Amino acid sequence: MSIEALARPDVVAMKAYSSARKEAPGEGVLLNANEAPWSLLRGSDWEARLNRYPDPQPQKLVDRLAGLYGVPAEQVLVTRGSDEGIDLLTRVFCRAGQDAVLHCPPTFGMYRIAAQTQGAELVAVPRKAEDGFRLDGQALLDTLWANRRVRLVFLTSPNNPTGDVIEPAYLEELLEQTRDRAVVVVDEAYAEFCAHPSASALLPRFENLVVLRTLSKAWAAAGLRCGVVLARPALIALLQRVIAPYPLASPVIALALRMLEDDVLERQQELLRQVAVNKLALLRVLEGRRGLVSIIPGEANFVLVRTDLADALLAFCASRGVILRGFPSDPLLRGHIRITVGSADDIDSLARVLDEWEKLA
Ligand SMILES: Cc1ncc(COP(=O)(O)O)c(C=O)c1O
């Protein structure tokens, strides 16, 4: 079965918008896009060309990202953060009122938002709270067989906010079982923080696999809004039908290319080493604290703690300028706080606030 058979028939039938920059290269006497004849800014290359629409998928950036993630360039789509990838996938594969999105809460909240925005049913297979929020693999497979409307399965590895990774053997089984029925998305936003291989190695075998990567976390560039969808070319082509004509702004393209140069790569490796060291320091700071019931360290750049006093602790920390993440409206995460691994100074600040908090008891 082709991937088109899983997509919305109206998207498959739709003729894609052809932007001026797609139809003709951005060189020569350019009178085809109603642009101004010159830029009002001087300086860098992109400033001098700001009057021109950017390349929708700059080949140089696509090639660099393909090299970084070890896939052919035809398997790469660059997006405005992985948030955009999640949105595109939901719009392409889910018919409003007919198809469903499956997710495994507690997990990243944008899968729900994308499903609800699209009018798709949201099917939840909750993680096992009693088992450190592990994925309930069997329940997921059972749900898929019971609910034929599921077209998209969102998995996150490492998961946010529980930090656990998906087992490769399980992923393969899931991909096998969903081959003609659903697209499995493995969101690897935090993959660089752990040593596990990327699911992208399975792309040659599975047409229904999508891997999401981002420069927001381990590349320290959340402000850039640059995400990457990795998938087989037929699936990428479907996403291309609904993506905005120019998803990446010129300064974003220039900065993303800069990010991927060798000297920045070295700094990125150093950042990853530091985050690993700081994570151990953070865990030491948290150990044995008043009211702390458990700590889930996970494999990403954050830890999840359970405490009897979540609301009071969050408010106390915030009053001292240390902002942690609570989940007041999520019943699965009641009593939990997520703490990002910050700099050594950030961890010292947190330690001081926690000392103060304990003295008040
Ligand atoms: C699992 C997960 N996926 C995706 C994102 C969003 O990434 P981006 O900044 O690339 O949109 C986040 C952000 O927190 C996340 O936790």
mmCIF file of C-alpha atoms and ligand atoms in Angstrom:
data_model
loop_
_atom_site.group_PDB
_atom_site.id
_atom_site.type_symbol
_atom_site.label_atom_id
_atom_site.label_comp_id
_atom_site.label_asym_id
_atom_site.label_seq_id
_atom_site.Cartn_x
_atom_site.Cartn_y
_atom_site.Cartn_z
ATOM 1 C CA MET A 1 0.000 0.000 0.000
ATOM 2 C CA SER A 2 1.336 3.478 -0.802
ATOM 3 C CA ILE A 3 1.520 6.222 1.783
ATOM 4 C CA GLU A 4 -1.022 8.221 -0.264
ATOM 5 C CA ALA A 5 -3.634 5.645 0.725
ATOM 6 C CA LEU A 6 -3.254 6.762 4.351
ATOM 7 C CA ALA A 7 -3.409 10.476 3.599
ATOM 8 C CA ARG A 8 -6.535 12.616 3.252
ATOM 9 C CA PRO A 9 -7.873 11.965 -0.273
ATOM 10 C CA ASP A 10 -8.510 15.692 -0.782
ATOM 11 C CA VAL A 11 -4.860 16.467 0.007
ATOM 12 C CA VAL A 12 -3.696 13.734 -2.373
ATOM 13 C CA ALA A 13 -5.952 15.123 -5.111
ATOM 14 C CA MET A 14 -5.042 18.749 -4.413
ATOM 15 C CA LYS A 15 -2.737 20.585 -6.762
ATOM 16 C CA ALA A 16 0.109 22.068 -4.710
ATOM 17 C CA TYR A 17 0.619 25.847 -4.733
ATOM 18 C CA SER A 18 3.568 26.758 -6.861
ATOM 19 C CA SER A 19 5.325 29.824 -5.503
ATOM 20 C CA ALA A 20 7.391 32.148 -7.682
ATOM 21 C CA ARG A 21 10.592 30.977 -5.997
ATOM 22 C CA LYS A 22 9.705 27.333 -6.620
ATOM 23 C CA GLU A 23 8.973 27.870 -10.313
ATOM 24 C CA ALA A 24 12.167 29.755 -11.070
ATOM 25 C CA PRO A 25 15.506 30.115 -9.291
ATOM 26 C CA GLY A 26 16.140 33.350 -7.380
ATOM 27 C CA GLU A 27 18.721 34.583 -9.881
ATOM 28 C CA GLY A 28 18.633 36.750 -13.023
ATOM 29 C CA VAL A 29 16.343 39.707 -13.618
ATOM 30 C CA LEU A 30 13.652 38.875 -11.096
ATOM 31 C CA LEU A 31 10.300 40.304 -12.132
ATOM 32 C CA ASN A 32 8.144 37.330 -11.173
ATOM 33 C CA ALA A 33 7.290 37.715 -7.462
ATOM 34 C CA ASN A 34 6.139 41.313 -6.979
ATOM 35 C CA GLU A 35 9.129 41.966 -4.759
ATOM 36 C CA ALA A 36 10.774 45.372 -4.264
ATOM 37 C CA PRO A 37 13.794 45.883 -6.518
ATOM 38 C CA TRP A 38 16.283 46.348 -3.654
ATOM 39 C CA SER A 39 16.615 45.819 0.077
ATOM 40 C CA LEU A 40 16.601 48.744 2.521
ATOM 41 C CA LEU A 41 19.210 47.023 4.660
ATOM 42 C CA ARG A 42 22.909 46.650 3.997
ATOM 43 C CA GLY A 43 25.406 44.376 5.674
ATOM 44 C CA SER A 44 25.199 40.632 5.557
ATOM 45 C CA ASP A 45 24.186 38.722 2.432
ATOM 46 C CA TRP A 46 20.728 37.965 3.717
ATOM 47 C CA GLU A 47 20.116 41.614 4.648
ATOM 48 C CA ALA A 48 21.094 42.757 1.169
ATOM 49 C CA ARG A 49 18.649 40.215 -0.308
ATOM 50 C CA LEU A 50 15.819 40.803 2.171
ATOM 51 C CA ASN A 51 13.637 42.198 -0.619
ATOM 52 C CA ARG A 52 13.575 38.679 -2.127
ATOM 53 C CA TYR A 53 11.463 35.765 -0.964
ATOM 54 C CA PRO A 54 13.631 33.044 0.556
ATOM 55 C CA ASP A 55 14.192 29.659 -1.000
ATOM 56 C CA PRO A 56 11.336 27.423 0.289
ATOM 57 C CA GLN A 57 13.768 24.550 1.045
ATOM 58 C CA PRO A 58 17.354 25.838 0.646
ATOM 59 C CA GLN A 59 19.341 22.964 -0.818
ATOM 60 C CA LYS A 60 22.495 23.793 1.121
ATOM 61 C CA LEU A 61 20.631 23.648 4.429
ATOM 62 C CA VAL A 62 18.740 20.501 3.424
ATOM 63 C CA ASP A 63 22.058 18.838 2.464
ATOM 64 C CA ARG A 64 23.727 19.823 5.747
ATOM 65 C CA LEU A 65 20.806 18.514 7.788
ATOM 66 C CA ALA A 66 20.721 15.311 5.746
ATOM 67 C CA GLY A 67 24.429 14.845 6.532
ATOM 68 C CA LEU A 68 23.847 15.601 10.207
ATOM 69 C CA TYR A 69 21.049 13.069 10.538
ATOM 70 C CA GLY A 70 22.553 10.483 8.174
ATOM 71 C CA VAL A 71 19.722 10.313 5.635
ATOM 72 C CA PRO A 72 19.457 11.188 1.913
ATOM 73 C CA ALA A 73 18.493 14.805 1.170
ATOM 74 C CA GLU A 74 15.160 13.655 -0.382
ATOM 75 C CA GLN A 75 14.137 12.468 3.093
ATOM 76 C CA VAL A 76 14.434 15.934 4.679
ATOM 77 C CA LEU A 77 11.855 18.689 5.073
ATOM 78 C CA VAL A 78 12.909 21.784 7.032
ATOM 79 C CA THR A 79 10.099 23.371 9.045
ATOM 80 C CA ARG A 80 9.378 26.268 11.400
ATOM 81 C CA GLY A 81 10.258 24.213 14.471
ATOM 82 C CA SER A 82 9.029 20.657 14.928
ATOM 83 C CA ASP A 83 5.759 22.212 16.041
ATOM 84 C CA GLU A 84 5.117 22.891 12.364
ATOM 85 C CA GLY A 85 5.999 19.283 11.459
ATOM 86 C CA ILE A 86 3.415 18.020 13.968
ATOM 87 C CA ASP A 87 0.801 20.349 12.523
ATOM 88 C CA LEU A 88 1.537 19.403 8.884
ATOM 89 C CA LEU A 89 1.343 15.682 9.643
ATOM 90 C CA THR A 90 -1.992 16.050 11.367
ATOM 91 C CA ARG A 91 -3.426 18.116 8.541
ATOM 92 C CA VAL A 92 -2.251 15.679 5.866
ATOM 93 C CA PHE A 93 -3.289 12.418 7.516
ATOM 94 C CA CYS A 94 -6.425 13.234 9.508
ATOM 95 C CA ARG A 95 -9.854 14.005 8.114
ATOM 96 C CA ALA A 96 -11.863 16.181 10.498
ATOM 97 C CA GLY A 97 -14.532 14.163 12.284
ATOM 98 C CA GLN A 98 -13.316 10.848 10.836
ATOM 99 C CA ASP A 99 -9.693 10.041 11.679
ATOM 100 C CA ALA A 100 -7.858 9.869 14.976
ATOM 101 C CA VAL A 101 -4.496 10.751 16.493
ATOM 102 C CA LEU A 102 -3.038 8.466 19.151
ATOM 103 C CA HIS A 103 -0.720 9.797 21.841
ATOM 104 C CA CYS A 104 0.624 8.458 25.132
ATOM 105 C CA PRO A 105 0.204 11.019 27.908
ATOM 106 C CA PRO A 106 1.833 12.417 29.856
ATOM 107 C CA THR A 107 3.660 13.675 26.798
ATOM 108 C CA PHE A 108 4.309 16.801 24.744
ATOM 109 C CA GLY A 109 1.106 18.845 24.567
ATOM 110 C CA MET A 110 1.218 19.906 20.918
ATOM 111 C CA TYR A 111 0.045 16.509 19.610
ATOM 112 C CA ARG A 112 -3.268 17.171 21.351
ATOM 113 C CA ILE A 113 -3.474 20.750 20.100
ATOM 114 C CA ALA A 114 -2.751 19.665 16.507
ATOM 115 C CA ALA A 115 -5.404 16.927 16.662
ATOM 116 C CA GLN A 116 -8.035 19.180 18.176
ATOM 117 C CA THR A 117 -7.287 22.013 15.759
ATOM 118 C CA GLN A 118 -7.747 19.620 12.874
ATOM 119 C CA GLY A 119 -10.988 18.214 14.318
ATOM 120 C CA ALA A 120 -9.424 14.750 14.646
ATOM 121 C CA GLU A 121 -10.356 12.443 17.493
ATOM 122 C CA LEU A 122 -7.644 12.214 20.166
ATOM 123 C CA VAL A 123 -7.047 8.701 21.463
ATOM 124 C CA ALA A 124 -4.965 8.463 24.632
ATOM 125 C CA VAL A 125 -3.006 5.410 25.762
ATOM 126 C CA PRO A 126 -1.763 6.641 29.140
ATOM 127 C CA ARG A 127 1.700 5.697 30.327
ATOM 128 C CA LYS A 128 1.945 3.480 33.400
ATOM 129 C CA ALA A 129 2.150 5.879 36.350
ATOM 130 C CA GLU A 130 2.879 3.002 38.731
ATOM 131 C CA ASP A 131 5.885 2.015 36.605
ATOM 132 C CA GLY A 132 7.678 5.368 36.290
ATOM 133 C CA PHE A 133 5.382 6.419 33.412
ATOM 134 C CA ARG A 134 6.650 3.710 31.084
ATOM 135 C CA LEU A 135 4.944 3.369 27.730
ATOM 136 C CA ASP A 136 2.188 0.745 27.794
ATOM 137 C CA GLY A 137 3.255 -0.981 24.584
ATOM 138 C CA GLN A 138 0.649 -3.728 24.680
ATOM 139 C CA ALA A 139 -2.204 -1.298 25.405
ATOM 140 C CA LEU A 140 -1.027 0.796 22.457
ATOM 141 C CA LEU A 141 -1.152 -2.186 20.084
ATOM 142 C CA ASP A 142 -4.545 -3.288 21.472
ATOM 143 C CA THR A 143 -5.923 0.226 21.012
ATOM 144 C CA LEU A 144 -4.683 0.341 17.423
ATOM 145 C CA TRP A 145 -6.473 -2.887 16.624
ATOM 146 C CA ALA A 146 -9.649 -1.769 18.390
ATOM 147 C CA ASN A 147 -9.730 1.696 16.848
ATOM 148 C CA ARG A 148 -9.432 1.629 13.064
ATOM 149 C CA ARG A 149 -9.687 5.403 12.848
ATOM 150 C CA VAL A 150 -6.149 6.019 14.141
ATOM 151 C CA ARG A 151 -4.044 7.433 11.287
ATOM 152 C CA LEU A 152 -1.218 9.010 13.272
ATOM 153 C CA VAL A 153 0.655 7.675 16.292
ATOM 154 C CA PHE A 154 2.853 10.165 18.136
ATOM 155 C CA LEU A 155 5.688 8.671 20.165
ATOM 156 C CA THR A 156 8.390 10.723 21.818
ATOM 157 C CA SER A 157 11.871 9.437 22.497
ATOM 158 C CA PRO A 158 13.059 10.584 24.970
ATOM 159 C CA ASN A 159 9.584 11.537 26.088
ATOM 160 C CA ASN A 160 8.746 14.955 27.486
ATOM 161 C CA PRO A 161 8.295 15.118 30.505
ATOM 162 C CA THR A 162 9.157 11.545 31.565
ATOM 163 C CA GLY A 163 12.488 11.231 29.729
ATOM 164 C CA ASP A 164 12.116 7.553 28.773
ATOM 165 C CA VAL A 165 13.138 6.203 25.379
ATOM 166 C CA ILE A 166 11.284 3.819 23.117
ATOM 167 C CA GLU A 167 12.739 0.337 22.754
ATOM 168 C CA PRO A 168 13.959 -0.331 19.187
ATOM 169 C CA ALA A 169 12.443 -3.841 19.054
ATOM 170 C CA TYR A 170 9.054 -2.500 20.119
ATOM 171 C CA LEU A 171 9.201 0.317 17.577
ATOM 172 C CA GLU A 172 9.905 -2.170 14.794
ATOM 173 C CA GLU A 173 6.987 -4.320 15.852
ATOM 174 C CA LEU A 174 4.700 -1.290 15.949
ATOM 175 C CA LEU A 175 5.848 -0.150 12.509
ATOM 176 C CA GLU A 176 5.283 -3.655 11.161
ATOM 177 C CA GLN A 177 1.772 -3.828 12.613
ATOM 178 C CA THR A 178 0.807 -0.356 11.392
ATOM 179 C CA ARG A 179 2.428 -0.671 7.947
ATOM 180 C CA ASP A 180 -0.794 -0.231 5.945
ATOM 181 C CA ARG A 181 -2.826 1.444 8.637
ATOM 182 C CA ALA A 182 -1.134 4.385 10.298
ATOM 183 C CA VAL A 183 1.858 6.685 10.269
ATOM 184 C CA VAL A 184 4.137 6.377 13.306
ATOM 185 C CA VAL A 185 5.877 9.610 14.258
ATOM 186 C CA VAL A 186 8.916 9.368 16.529
ATOM 187 C CA ASP A 187 9.587 12.797 17.953
ATOM 188 C CA GLU A 188 13.306 12.906 18.788
ATOM 189 C CA ALA A 189 13.460 16.505 20.027
ATOM 190 C CA TYR A 190 15.767 15.410 22.874
ATOM 191 C CA ALA A 191 17.635 12.581 21.131
ATOM 192 C CA GLU A 192 21.086 14.196 21.319
ATOM 193 C CA PHE A 193 20.989 14.074 25.125
ATOM 194 C CA CYS A 194 21.019 10.277 25.158
ATOM 195 C CA ALA A 195 23.151 7.634 23.486
ATOM 196 C CA HIS A 196 20.387 5.688 21.747
ATOM 197 C CA PRO A 197 20.404 5.376 17.953
ATOM 198 C CA SER A 198 17.864 7.402 16.001
ATOM 199 C CA ALA A 199 14.766 5.720 14.613
ATOM 200 C CA SER A 200 15.774 7.242 11.261
ATOM 201 C CA ALA A 201 17.865 4.082 10.637
ATOM 202 C CA LEU A 202 14.502 2.367 10.035
ATOM 203 C CA LEU A 203 13.415 4.738 7.249
ATOM 204 C CA PRO A 204 14.665 2.462 4.427
ATOM 205 C CA ARG A 205 12.377 -0.298 5.736
ATOM 206 C CA PHE A 206 9.256 1.621 6.726
ATOM 207 C CA GLU A 207 7.344 3.998 4.517
ATOM 208 C CA ASN A 208 4.998 4.786 7.430
ATOM 209 C CA LEU A 209 7.752 6.139 9.709
ATOM 210 C CA VAL A 210 8.390 9.820 10.403
ATOM 211 C CA VAL A 211 11.179 11.131 12.629
ATOM 212 C CA LEU A 212 11.102 14.684 13.980
ATOM 213 C CA ARG A 213 14.295 16.515 14.919
ATOM 214 C CA THR A 214 14.875 20.090 16.015
ATOM 215 C CA LEU A 215 17.613 22.653 16.548
ATOM 216 C CA SER A 216 15.676 23.964 19.582
ATOM 217 C CA LYS A 217 17.108 21.779 22.326
ATOM 218 C CA ALA A 218 20.585 20.257 21.958
ATOM 219 C CA TRP A 219 21.565 22.898 19.406
ATOM 220 C CA ALA A 220 20.672 25.683 21.825
ATOM 221 C CA ALA A 221 18.633 27.462 19.151
ATOM 222 C CA ALA A 222 14.988 27.490 20.285
ATOM 223 C CA GLY A 223 14.798 31.095 19.086
ATOM 224 C CA LEU A 224 15.650 30.050 15.548
ATOM 225 C CA ARG A 225 12.461 28.020 15.028
ATOM 226 C CA CYS A 226 14.069 25.364 12.903
ATOM 227 C CA GLY A 227 12.786 21.800 12.913
ATOM 228 C CA VAL A 228 13.268 18.862 10.584
ATOM 229 C CA VAL A 229 10.944 16.144 9.331
ATOM 230 C CA LEU A 230 12.696 12.966 8.198
ATOM 231 C CA ALA A 231 10.587 10.594 6.108
ATOM 232 C CA ARG A 232 10.509 8.802 2.786
ATOM 233 C CA PRO A 233 10.173 11.118 -0.266
ATOM 234 C CA ALA A 234 6.509 10.215 -0.965
ATOM 235 C CA LEU A 235 5.517 11.305 2.535
ATOM 236 C CA ILE A 236 7.670 14.452 2.346
ATOM 237 C CA ALA A 237 5.910 15.298 -0.936
ATOM 238 C CA LEU A 238 2.528 15.115 0.803
ATOM 239 C CA LEU A 239 3.670 17.522 3.523
ATOM 240 C CA GLN A 240 5.002 19.851 0.816
ATOM 241 C CA ARG A 241 1.439 20.213 -0.463
ATOM 242 C CA VAL A 242 0.215 21.921 2.694
ATOM 243 C CA ILE A 243 3.312 23.680 4.048
ATOM 244 C CA ALA A 244 3.398 27.480 3.801
ATOM 245 C CA PRO A 245 5.153 28.622 0.605
ATOM 246 C CA TYR A 246 8.104 30.128 2.511
ATOM 247 C CA PRO A 247 8.324 28.437 5.916
ATOM 248 C CA LEU A 248 11.832 29.674 6.724
ATOM 249 C CA ALA A 249 12.718 33.351 6.954
ATOM 250 C CA SER A 250 15.990 34.473 5.321
ATOM 251 C CA PRO A 251 17.753 35.243 8.648
ATOM 252 C CA VAL A 252 16.712 31.807 9.925
ATOM 253 C CA ILE A 253 18.244 30.104 6.894
ATOM 254 C CA ALA A 254 21.484 32.082 7.289
ATOM 255 C CA LEU A 255 21.710 31.353 11.017
ATOM 256 C CA ALA A 256 20.824 27.677 10.609
ATOM 257 C CA LEU A 257 23.662 27.297 8.114
ATOM 258 C CA ARG A 258 25.967 29.072 10.531
ATOM 259 C CA MET A 259 24.850 26.749 13.358
ATOM 260 C CA LEU A 260 25.933 23.727 11.372
ATOM 261 C CA GLU A 261 29.520 24.842 10.765
ATOM 262 C CA ASP A 262 32.342 22.865 12.391
ATOM 263 C CA ASP A 263 33.239 25.338 15.157
ATOM 264 C CA VAL A 264 29.613 25.454 16.361
ATOM 265 C CA LEU A 265 29.437 21.666 16.224
ATOM 266 C CA GLU A 266 32.401 21.578 18.604
ATOM 267 C CA ARG A 267 30.622 23.980 20.959
ATOM 268 C CA GLN A 268 27.511 21.849 20.711
ATOM 269 C CA GLN A 269 29.459 18.763 21.789
ATOM 270 C CA GLU A 270 30.817 20.744 24.734
ATOM 271 C CA LEU A 271 27.281 21.854 25.638
ATOM 272 C CA LEU A 272 26.110 18.230 25.646
ATOM 273 C CA ARG A 273 29.015 17.243 27.908
ATOM 274 C CA GLN A 274 28.220 20.105 30.288
ATOM 275 C CA VAL A 275 24.516 19.293 30.386
ATOM 276 C CA ALA A 276 25.380 15.693 31.339
ATOM 277 C CA VAL A 277 27.641 16.914 34.171
ATOM 278 C CA ASN A 278 25.073 19.483 35.326
ATOM 279 C CA LYS A 279 22.339 16.884 35.314
ATOM 280 C CA LEU A 280 24.256 14.849 37.880
ATOM 281 C CA ALA A 281 24.723 18.020 39.942
ATOM 282 C CA LEU A 282 20.999 18.761 39.718
ATOM 283 C CA LEU A 283 20.135 15.228 40.853
ATOM 284 C CA ARG A 284 22.486 15.633 43.833
ATOM 285 C CA VAL A 285 20.835 18.955 44.727
ATOM 286 C CA LEU A 286 17.395 17.335 44.660
ATOM 287 C CA GLU A 287 18.219 14.186 46.604
ATOM 288 C CA GLY A 288 16.575 13.889 50.021
ATOM 289 C CA ARG A 289 14.749 17.219 49.846
ATOM 290 C CA ARG A 290 11.693 17.859 51.992
ATOM 291 C CA GLY A 291 8.456 16.613 50.463
ATOM 292 C CA LEU A 292 10.132 14.995 47.471
ATOM 293 C CA VAL A 293 8.532 11.606 46.879
ATOM 294 C CA SER A 294 10.421 10.458 43.778
ATOM 295 C CA ILE A 295 12.717 11.607 41.005
ATOM 296 C CA ILE A 296 12.509 10.339 37.434
ATOM 297 C CA PRO A 297 15.884 11.291 35.924
ATOM 298 C CA GLY A 298 15.053 10.215 32.372
ATOM 299 C CA GLU A 299 17.481 10.509 29.466
ATOM 300 C CA ALA A 300 16.961 14.113 28.408
ATOM 301 C CA ASN A 301 17.929 17.590 29.637
ATOM 302 C CA PHE A 302 15.298 17.650 32.370
ATOM 303 C CA VAL A 303 14.152 15.608 35.342
ATOM 304 C CA LEU A 304 10.646 14.984 36.618
ATOM 305 C CA VAL A 305 10.037 15.031 40.352
ATOM 306 C CA ARG A 306 6.988 14.090 42.375
ATOM 307 C CA THR A 307 6.290 15.946 45.549
ATOM 308 C CA ASP A 308 3.461 16.295 48.059
ATOM 309 C CA LEU A 309 3.849 20.037 47.901
ATOM 310 C CA ALA A 310 4.065 20.828 44.185
ATOM 311 C CA ASP A 311 1.941 23.982 44.126
ATOM 312 C CA ALA A 312 3.541 25.506 47.213
ATOM 313 C CA LEU A 313 7.055 24.642 46.046
ATOM 314 C CA LEU A 314 6.482 26.026 42.556
ATOM 315 C CA ALA A 315 5.099 29.259 44.002
ATOM 316 C CA PHE A 316 7.965 29.540 46.494
ATOM 317 C CA CYS A 317 10.604 29.041 43.804
ATOM 318 C CA ALA A 318 8.851 31.508 41.493
ATOM 319 C CA SER A 319 8.727 34.098 44.285
ATOM 320 C CA ARG A 320 12.536 33.782 44.472
ATOM 321 C CA GLY A 321 12.908 34.081 40.684
ATOM 322 C CA VAL A 322 13.455 30.383 39.930
ATOM 323 C CA ILE A 323 10.856 29.198 37.451
ATOM 324 C CA LEU A 324 10.056 25.482 37.277
ATOM 325 C CA ARG A 325 7.378 23.727 35.241
ATOM 326 C CA GLY A 326 4.237 22.514 36.982
ATOM 327 C CA PHE A 327 1.271 20.801 35.368
ATOM 328 C CA PRO A 328 -1.735 22.091 37.317
ATOM 329 C CA SER A 329 -4.308 21.204 34.651
ATOM 330 C CA ASP A 330 -3.013 17.707 33.868
ATOM 331 C CA PRO A 331 -4.528 15.048 36.162
ATOM 332 C CA LEU A 332 -1.823 12.522 35.185
ATOM 333 C CA LEU A 333 0.906 14.854 36.394
ATOM 334 C CA ARG A 334 -0.674 16.122 39.574
ATOM 335 C CA GLY A 335 2.121 16.635 42.118
ATOM 336 C CA HIS A 336 4.840 16.619 39.477
ATOM 337 C CA ILE A 337 7.373 19.283 38.596
ATOM 338 C CA ARG A 338 9.703 19.257 35.599
ATOM 339 C CA ILE A 339 13.097 20.852 36.071
ATOM 340 C CA THR A 340 15.327 21.674 33.117
ATOM 341 C CA VAL A 341 19.056 21.083 33.474
ATOM 342 C CA GLY A 342 20.413 24.618 33.428
ATOM 343 C CA SER A 343 23.890 26.071 33.895
ATOM 344 C CA ALA A 344 25.946 25.453 37.041
ATOM 345 C CA ASP A 345 24.834 28.908 38.251
ATOM 346 C CA ASP A 346 21.181 28.045 37.627
ATOM 347 C CA ILE A 347 21.573 24.884 39.704
ATOM 348 C CA ASP A 348 23.261 26.838 42.511
ATOM 349 C CA SER A 349 20.344 29.289 42.497
ATOM 350 C CA LEU A 350 17.882 26.418 42.713
ATOM 351 C CA ALA A 351 19.891 24.820 45.558
ATOM 352 C CA ARG A 352 19.829 28.083 47.542
ATOM 353 C CA VAL A 353 16.065 28.450 47.101
ATOM 354 C CA LEU A 354 15.524 24.829 48.155
ATOM 355 C CA ASP A 355 17.715 25.369 51.256
ATOM 356 C CA GLU A 356 15.592 28.387 52.144
ATOM 357 C CA TRP A 357 12.407 26.389 51.534
ATOM 358 C CA GLU A 358 13.545 23.634 53.862
ATOM 359 C CA LYS A 359 14.470 26.082 56.625
ATOM 360 C CA LEU A 360 10.905 27.425 56.563
ATOM 361 C CA ALA A 361 9.483 23.979 57.348
HETATM 362 C C1 LIG B 1 8.856 16.438 22.499
HETATM 363 C C2 LIG B 1 8.879 17.795 21.875
HETATM 364 N N1 LIG B 1 8.707 17.896 20.561
HETATM 365 C C3 LIG B 1 8.731 19.087 19.937
HETATM 366 C C4 LIG B 1 8.916 20.251 20.660
HETATM 367 C C5 LIG B 1 8.873 21.553 19.926
HETATM 368 O O1 LIG B 1 10.070 21.756 19.271
HETATM 369 P P1 LIG B 1 10.323 23.006 18.329
HETATM 370 O O2 LIG B 1 10.923 24.071 19.172
HETATM 371 O O3 LIG B 1 11.263 22.474 17.291
HETATM 372 O O4 LIG B 1 9.000 23.406 17.734
HETATM 373 C C6 LIG B 1 9.090 20.202 22.035
HETATM 374 C C7 LIG B 1 9.259 21.434 22.806
HETATM 375 O O5 LIG B 1 9.332 21.481 23.997
HETATM 376 C C8 LIG B 1 9.069 18.933 22.661
HETATM 377 O O6 LIG B 1 9.227 18.817 23.992
#
